[in-house]
Amino acid sequence: MVFYELFCISRTRLVEANLKDLVKQTSLIVMNKGGVVRSLKPLGEKQLPYRIRKHQEYHVQGFQWTMHFDSNPSAITELNKRLKVDPRVLRHAVIRLGSKLEDIIASPEKTGTKV
């Protein structure tokens, strides 16, 4: 399986339960396709660098969060389809970090640091 990072910007005026539901649905998509969610990290509400028009509204702030997970490519296509039409999501990006753990975490011999 391949290691991915999902970066998501959602609406700021969401009820906390609505935001939790979005994160839960996103995690379930990954897990139902045989993937493993490694971490979820809320980055908080932040000012957007530019105005985003989504679902017939302009947004200048967004709640940002990331999710690290292992999955196969079929889960990524399903995830992109669902997040693209979800009215709670302003923008999202799925980034492939590597196919093996060694690709992501550099060994001490390669970096020159001692453990």
Backbone as a printed PyTorch tensor [residue, N CA C, xyz], in Angstrom:
tensor([[[  0.8360,  -1.1890,   0.0000],
         [  0.0000,   0.0000,   0.0000],
         [  0.8750,   1.2460,   0.0000]],

        [[  0.2960,   2.3040,  -0.4830],
         [  1.0040,   3.5690,  -0.6390],
         [  0.5910,   4.5130,   0.4920]],

        [[  1.5370,   5.3320,   0.9470],
         [  1.2940,   6.2650,   2.0380],
         [  0.9050,   7.6250,   1.4570]],

        [[ -0.2340,   8.1760,   1.9040],
         [ -0.7670,   9.4310,   1.3890],
         [ -1.0150,  10.4230,   2.5160]],

        [[ -1.1230,  11.7000,   2.1190],
         [ -1.5660,  12.7530,   3.0220],
         [ -2.7210,  13.4770,   2.3430]],

        [[ -3.8020,  13.6670,   3.0810],
         [ -4.9370,  14.4420,   2.6010],
         [ -4.9200,  15.7760,   3.3310]],

        [[ -4.9050,  16.8600,   2.5670],
         [ -5.0190,  18.2050,   3.1270],
         [ -6.3740,  18.7390,   2.7140]],

        [[ -7.1620,  19.1660,   3.6880],
         [ -8.5320,  19.5810,   3.4030],
         [ -8.8310,  20.9270,   4.0680]],

        [[ -9.5330,  21.7690,   3.3180],
         [-10.0340,  23.0360,   3.8510],
         [-11.5540,  22.9530,   3.8050]],

        [[-12.1750,  23.0500,   4.9720],
         [-13.6370,  22.9700,   5.0430],
         [-14.1990,  24.3150,   5.4960]],

        [[-15.5130,  24.4430,   5.3940],
         [-16.1850,  25.6810,   5.7930],
         [-15.9480,  25.9700,   7.2720]],

        [[-15.9260,  27.2380,   7.6150],
         [-15.6880,  27.6120,   9.0130],
         [-16.9620,  27.6230,   9.8270]],

        [[-18.0830,  27.8680,   9.2000],
         [-19.3360,  27.9950,   9.9520],
         [-20.0170,  26.6410,  10.1750]],

        [[-19.2520,  25.5760,  10.1890],
         [-19.8280,  24.2520,  10.4310],
         [-20.0020,  24.0020,  11.9150]],

        [[-21.0390,  23.3000,  12.2590],
         [-21.2170,  22.8440,  13.6340],
         [-20.1490,  21.7750,  13.8740]],

        [[-19.6580,  21.6730,  15.1030],
         [-18.5890,  20.7170,  15.4000],
         [-18.9770,  19.2900,  15.0310]],

        [[-20.2340,  18.9230,  15.2550],
         [-20.6960,  17.5740,  14.9060],
         [-20.6540,  17.3600,  13.3880]],

        [[-20.9390,  18.4040,  12.6390],
         [-20.8970,  18.3210,  11.1810],
         [-19.4670,  18.1110,  10.6830]],

        [[-18.5080,  18.7900,  11.3040],
         [-17.1050,  18.6310,  10.9510],
         [-16.6080,  17.2320,  11.3170]],

        [[-17.0010,  16.7530,  12.4900],
         [-16.6130,  15.4000,  12.9030],
         [-17.1860,  14.3590,  11.9520]],

        [[-18.4000,  14.5920,  11.4730],
         [-19.0180,  13.6780,  10.5250],
         [-18.2460,  13.6510,   9.2020]],

        [[-17.7700,  14.8130,   8.7590],
         [-16.9750,  14.8860,   7.5330],
         [-15.6800,  14.0800,   7.6770]],

        [[-15.0000,  14.2420,   8.7940],
         [-13.7520,  13.5100,   9.0410],
         [-14.0330,  12.0100,   9.1520]],

        [[-15.1270,  11.6550,   9.8160],
         [-15.4850,  10.2480,   9.9730],
         [-15.8040,   9.6130,   8.6190]],

        [[-16.5660,  10.3010,   7.7790],
         [-16.8970,   9.7710,   6.4590],
         [-15.6510,   9.6020,   5.6010]],

        [[-14.7460,  10.5670,   5.6790],
         [-13.4980,  10.4890,   4.9220],
         [-12.6680,   9.2980,   5.3870]],

        [[-12.5790,   9.0950,   6.6870],
         [-11.8320,   7.9570,   7.2290],
         [-12.4750,   6.6340,   6.8370]],

        [[-13.8050,   6.5790,   6.8510],
         [-14.5010,   5.3430,   6.4860],
         [-14.3010,   4.9760,   5.0220]],

        [[-14.2100,   5.9600,   4.1460],
         [-13.9340,   5.6780,   2.7360],
         [-12.5990,   4.9570,   2.6060]],

        [[-11.5880,   5.4620,   3.3100],
         [-10.2600,   4.8510,   3.2670],
         [-10.2980,   3.4450,   3.8530]],

        [[-10.9340,   3.2870,   5.0130],
         [-10.9480,   1.9860,   5.6920],
         [-11.7840,   0.9500,   4.9460]],

        [[-12.8770,   1.3690,   4.3040],
         [-13.6980,   0.4240,   3.5490],
         [-12.9930,  -0.1080,   2.3080]],

        [[-12.0190,   0.6390,   1.8120],
         [-11.2330,   0.1930,   0.6620],
         [ -9.9750,  -0.5620,   1.0910]],

        [[ -9.8730,  -0.8800,   2.3800],
         [ -8.7360,  -1.6630,   2.8740],
         [ -7.5640,  -0.8430,   3.3570]],

        [[ -7.7360,   0.4580,   3.5180],
         [ -6.6540,   1.3180,   3.9640],
         [ -6.6040,   1.4490,   5.4780]],

        [[ -5.5550,   2.1190,   5.9510],
         [ -5.3480,   2.3420,   7.3830],
         [ -5.0970,   3.8290,   7.6100]],

        [[ -5.8840,   4.4480,   8.4820],
         [ -5.6840,   5.8530,   8.8340],
         [ -4.6260,   5.9130,   9.9270]],

        [[ -3.5430,   6.6320,   9.6540],
         [ -2.4170,   6.7330,  10.6030],
         [ -2.5720,   7.9010,  11.5690]],

        [[ -3.0310,   9.0490,  11.0710],
         [ -3.1790,  10.1990,  11.9680],
         [ -4.1570,  11.2130,  11.3890]],

        [[ -4.7890,  11.9440,  12.2850],
         [ -5.6610,  13.0690,  11.9450],
         [ -5.1500,  14.2720,  12.7250]],

        [[ -4.9880,  15.3930,  12.0450],
         [ -4.4510,  16.5600,  12.7250],
         [ -5.2350,  17.8120,  12.3210]],

        [[ -5.9720,  18.3980,  13.2590],
         [ -6.6530,  19.6670,  12.9450],
         [ -5.6400,  20.8120,  12.9900]],

        [[ -5.6370,  21.6380,  11.9620],
         [ -4.7180,  22.7720,  11.8990],
         [ -5.3920,  24.0770,  12.3020]],

        [[ -6.7070,  24.0210,  12.5010],
         [ -7.4340,  25.1830,  12.9870],
         [ -8.0180,  26.0530,  11.8940]],

        [[ -8.7060,  27.0820,  12.3400],
         [ -9.3450,  28.0220,  11.4220],
         [ -8.3280,  29.0760,  11.0180]],

        [[ -8.1920,  29.2750,   9.6970],
         [ -7.1850,  30.2130,   9.2010],
         [ -7.7590,  31.0690,   8.0820]],

        [[ -7.1480,  32.2280,   7.9210],
         [ -7.4860,  33.1290,   6.8290],
         [ -6.9540,  32.5100,   5.5310]],

        [[ -7.7630,  32.4840,   4.4900],
         [ -7.3400,  31.9390,   3.2030],
         [ -6.5210,  32.9890,   2.4490]],

        [[ -5.5400,  32.5660,   1.6570],
         [ -4.7090,  33.5430,   0.9430],
         [ -5.4810,  34.3270,  -0.1270]],

        [[ -6.5640,  33.7430,  -0.6030],
         [ -7.4270,  34.4320,  -1.5520],
         [ -8.8490,  33.9340,  -1.3700]],

        [[ -9.7800,  34.6730,  -1.8830],
         [-11.1990,  34.3410,  -1.7770],
         [-11.4990,  33.0940,  -2.6080]],

        [[-12.2350,  32.1490,  -2.0350],
         [-12.6160,  30.9280,  -2.7340],
         [-14.1240,  30.9320,  -2.9490]],

        [[-14.5400,  30.7110,  -4.1880],
         [-15.9650,  30.6110,  -4.4810],
         [-16.3050,  29.1390,  -4.6070]],

        [[-17.1650,  28.6750,  -3.7370],
         [-17.5730,  27.2730,  -3.7370],
         [-19.0280,  27.2050,  -3.3090]],

        [[-19.8330,  26.4570,  -4.0510],
         [-21.2480,  26.2630,  -3.7590],
         [-21.9940,  27.5980,  -3.6530]],

        [[-21.7410,  28.4640,  -4.6220],
         [-22.4120,  29.7540,  -4.7850],
         [-22.1880,  30.7190,  -3.6240]],

        [[-21.0580,  30.5840,  -2.9460],
         [-20.6950,  31.4980,  -1.8650],
         [-19.2170,  31.8130,  -1.9630]],

        [[-18.8340,  32.9820,  -1.4480],
         [-17.4210,  33.3410,  -1.3440],
         [-16.9570,  33.0900,   0.0790]],

        [[-15.7660,  32.5300,   0.2180],
         [-15.2080,  32.2050,   1.5380],
         [-13.8360,  32.8580,   1.6660]],

        [[-13.5790,  33.4570,   2.8210],
         [-12.2790,  34.0700,   3.0910],
         [-11.5670,  33.3830,   4.2450]],

        [[-12.2630,  32.4950,   4.9590],
         [-11.6570,  31.7120,   6.0360],
         [-12.0420,  30.2600,   5.8640]],

        [[-11.1830,  29.3680,   6.3710],
         [-11.4690,  27.9500,   6.2770],
         [-10.8420,  27.1860,   7.4330]],

        [[-11.4490,  26.0620,   7.7760],
         [-10.9050,  25.1860,   8.8090],
         [-10.0430,  24.1450,   8.1040]],

        [[ -8.7630,  24.0850,   8.4590],
         [ -7.8210,  23.1920,   7.7860],
         [ -7.5040,  21.9810,   8.6520]],

        [[ -7.4030,  20.8180,   8.0070],
         [ -7.0290,  19.5950,   8.7080],
         [ -6.3220,  18.6510,   7.7430]],

        [[ -5.4930,  17.7620,   8.3120],
         [ -4.7690,  16.7840,   7.5050],
         [ -5.0380,  15.3820,   8.0220]],

        [[ -4.9110,  14.4200,   7.1260],
         [ -5.0570,  13.0100,   7.4840],
         [ -3.9630,  12.2340,   6.7570]],

        [[ -3.1900,  11.4470,   7.4950],
         [ -2.1870,  10.5580,   6.9120],
         [ -2.7670,   9.1490,   6.8990]],

        [[ -2.6080,   8.4640,   5.7630],
         [ -3.1790,   7.1220,   5.6570],
         [ -2.4520,   6.2930,   4.6100]],

        [[ -2.5400,   4.9700,   4.7760],
         [ -2.0560,   3.9980,   3.7940],
         [ -3.2710,   3.4950,   3.0420]],

        [[ -3.1660,   3.4120,   1.7260],
         [ -4.3040,   2.9350,   0.9510],
         [ -3.8670,   2.5620,  -0.4580]],

        [[ -4.7970,   1.9610,  -1.1790],
         [ -4.5470,   1.6600,  -2.5890],
         [ -5.1310,   2.7830,  -3.4500]],

        [[ -4.7440,   2.8770,  -4.7150],
         [ -5.1950,   3.9840,  -5.5630],
         [ -6.7020,   4.0330,  -5.8000]],

        [[ -7.4090,   2.9260,  -5.6910],
         [ -8.8640,   2.9630,  -5.9060],
         [ -9.5660,   3.7720,  -4.8150]],

        [[ -9.0030,   3.7840,  -3.6250],
         [ -9.5860,   4.5850,  -2.5390],
         [ -9.4040,   6.0790,  -2.8200]],

        [[ -8.3250,   6.4380,  -3.4840],
         [ -8.0590,   7.8490,  -3.7760],
         [ -9.0760,   8.3910,  -4.7750]],

        [[ -9.4120,   7.5910,  -5.7810],
         [-10.4110,   8.0530,  -6.7600],
         [-11.7730,   8.2290,  -6.1010]],

        [[-12.1360,   7.2970,  -5.2240],
         [-13.4100,   7.4010,  -4.4960],
         [-13.4040,   8.6170,  -3.5710]],

        [[-12.2860,   8.8310,  -2.8910],
         [-12.1430,   9.9700,  -1.9760],
         [-12.2640,  11.2910,  -2.7330]],

        [[-11.6020,  11.3980,  -3.8690],
         [-11.6750,  12.6210,  -4.6780],
         [-13.0940,  12.8840,  -5.1710]],

        [[-13.7960,  11.8300,  -5.5930],
         [-15.1760,  11.9970,  -6.0710],
         [-16.0800,  12.5210,  -4.9690]],

        [[-15.9620,  11.9440,  -3.7800],
         [-16.8420,  12.3410,  -2.6770],
         [-16.5340,  13.7480,  -2.1750]],

        [[-15.2460,  14.0750,  -2.0090],
         [-14.8840,  15.3860,  -1.4660],
         [-15.1640,  16.5130,  -2.4520]],

        [[-15.1290,  16.2070,  -3.7400],
         [-15.3790,  17.2230,  -4.7550],
         [-16.8120,  17.7490,  -4.7010]],

        [[-17.7700,  16.8830,  -4.3710],
         [-19.1750,  17.2950,  -4.3600],
         [-19.7070,  17.6040,  -2.9570]],

        [[-18.9070,  17.3730,  -1.9300],
         [-19.3520,  17.6220,  -0.5620],
         [-19.4500,  19.1280,  -0.3130]],

        [[-20.6150,  19.6380,   0.1120],
         [-20.7690,  21.0830,   0.3190],
         [-19.9730,  21.6270,   1.5050]],

        [[-19.4670,  20.7660,   2.3640],
         [-18.6900,  21.2160,   3.5260],
         [-17.2260,  21.4690,   3.1780]],

        [[-16.7660,  20.9600,   2.0240],
         [-15.3600,  21.0410,   1.6340],
         [-15.1570,  22.1720,   0.6320]],

        [[-14.1920,  23.0650,   0.9400],
         [-13.8510,  24.1360,   0.0190],
         [-12.7680,  23.6890,  -0.9640]],

        [[-11.7110,  23.1020,  -0.4690],
         [-10.6170,  22.5760,  -1.2900],
         [-10.0390,  21.3440,  -0.6040]],

        [[ -9.4580,  20.4540,  -1.4210],
         [ -8.7570,  19.3060,  -0.8690],
         [ -7.6400,  18.9050,  -1.8210]],

        [[ -6.6330,  18.2530,  -1.2760],
         [ -5.5190,  17.7520,  -2.0780],
         [ -5.0250,  16.4590,  -1.4480]],

        [[ -4.8150,  15.4490,  -2.2760],
         [ -4.2520,  14.1850,  -1.8160],
         [ -2.8360,  14.1100,  -2.3680]],

        [[ -1.8650,  13.9530,  -1.4720],
         [ -0.4500,  13.9540,  -1.8340],
         [  0.1360,  12.5790,  -1.5490]],

        [[  0.7830,  12.0020,  -2.5400],
         [  1.4450,  10.7070,  -2.3510],
         [  2.8040,  10.9630,  -1.7130]],

        [[  3.0060,  10.4020,  -0.5150],
         [  4.2520,  10.6240,   0.2050],
         [  5.3020,   9.5670,  -0.1160]],

        [[  4.8790,   8.3520,  -0.4500],
         [  5.8290,   7.2980,  -0.7830],
         [  5.1600,   5.9510,  -0.7930]],

        [[  5.8570,   4.9780,  -1.3820],
         [  5.2790,   3.6460,  -1.4450],
         [  5.7550,   2.7530,  -0.3050]],

        [[  6.8550,   3.1420,   0.3430],
         [  7.3590,   2.3830,   1.4810],
         [  7.6800,   3.3450,   2.6190]],

        [[  7.7230,   2.8230,   3.8230],
         [  8.0410,   3.6510,   4.9860],
         [  9.4550,   4.2150,   4.8690]],

        [[ 10.3610,   3.4630,   4.2600],
         [ 11.7420,   3.9240,   4.1020],
         [ 11.8240,   5.1580,   3.1970]],

        [[ 10.8550,   5.2920,   2.2660],
         [ 10.8440,   6.4620,   1.3880],
         [ 10.5000,   7.7330,   2.1590]],

        [[  9.7210,   7.5930,   3.2090],
         [  9.2190,   8.7500,   3.9410],
         [ 10.1620,   9.1530,   5.0690]],

        [[ 10.6490,   8.1610,   5.8060],
         [ 11.5400,   8.4170,   6.9320],
         [ 12.9570,   8.0730,   6.4930]],

        [[ 13.8060,   9.0870,   6.3920],
         [ 15.1820,   8.8600,   5.9610],
         [ 15.9630,   8.1780,   7.0790]],

        [[ 16.7580,   7.2040,   6.7160],
         [ 17.5430,   6.4940,   7.7290],
         [ 18.6890,   7.3900,   8.2070]],

        [[ 19.1930,   7.1650,   9.4440],
         [ 20.2710,   8.0030,   9.9810],
         [ 21.5370,   7.9840,   9.1390]],

        [[ 21.8170,   6.8510,   8.4480],
         [ 23.0270,   6.7820,   7.6320],
         [ 22.9520,   7.7520,   6.4550]],

        [[ 21.7470,   7.9380,   5.9070],
         [ 21.5910,   8.8040,   4.7390],
         [ 21.5850,  10.2790,   5.1180]],

        [[ 21.1150,  10.6000,   6.2970],
         [ 21.0220,  11.9930,   6.6960],
         [ 22.2650,  12.4880,   7.4180]],

        [[ 23.0970,  11.6100,   7.9030],
         [ 24.3000,  12.0030,   8.5910],
         [ 24.1030,  12.3020,  10.0570]],

        [[ 22.9040,  12.0370,  10.5960],
         [ 22.6620,  12.2720,  12.0190],
         [ 22.8530,  10.9860,  12.7940]],

        [[ 23.2250,  11.1260,  14.0400],
         [ 23.4140,   9.9410,  14.8900],
         [ 22.2370,   9.8200,  15.8280]],

        [[ 21.8040,   8.6060,  16.0110],
         [ 20.6630,   8.3440,  16.8810],
         [ 21.1390,   7.9690,  18.2610]]])
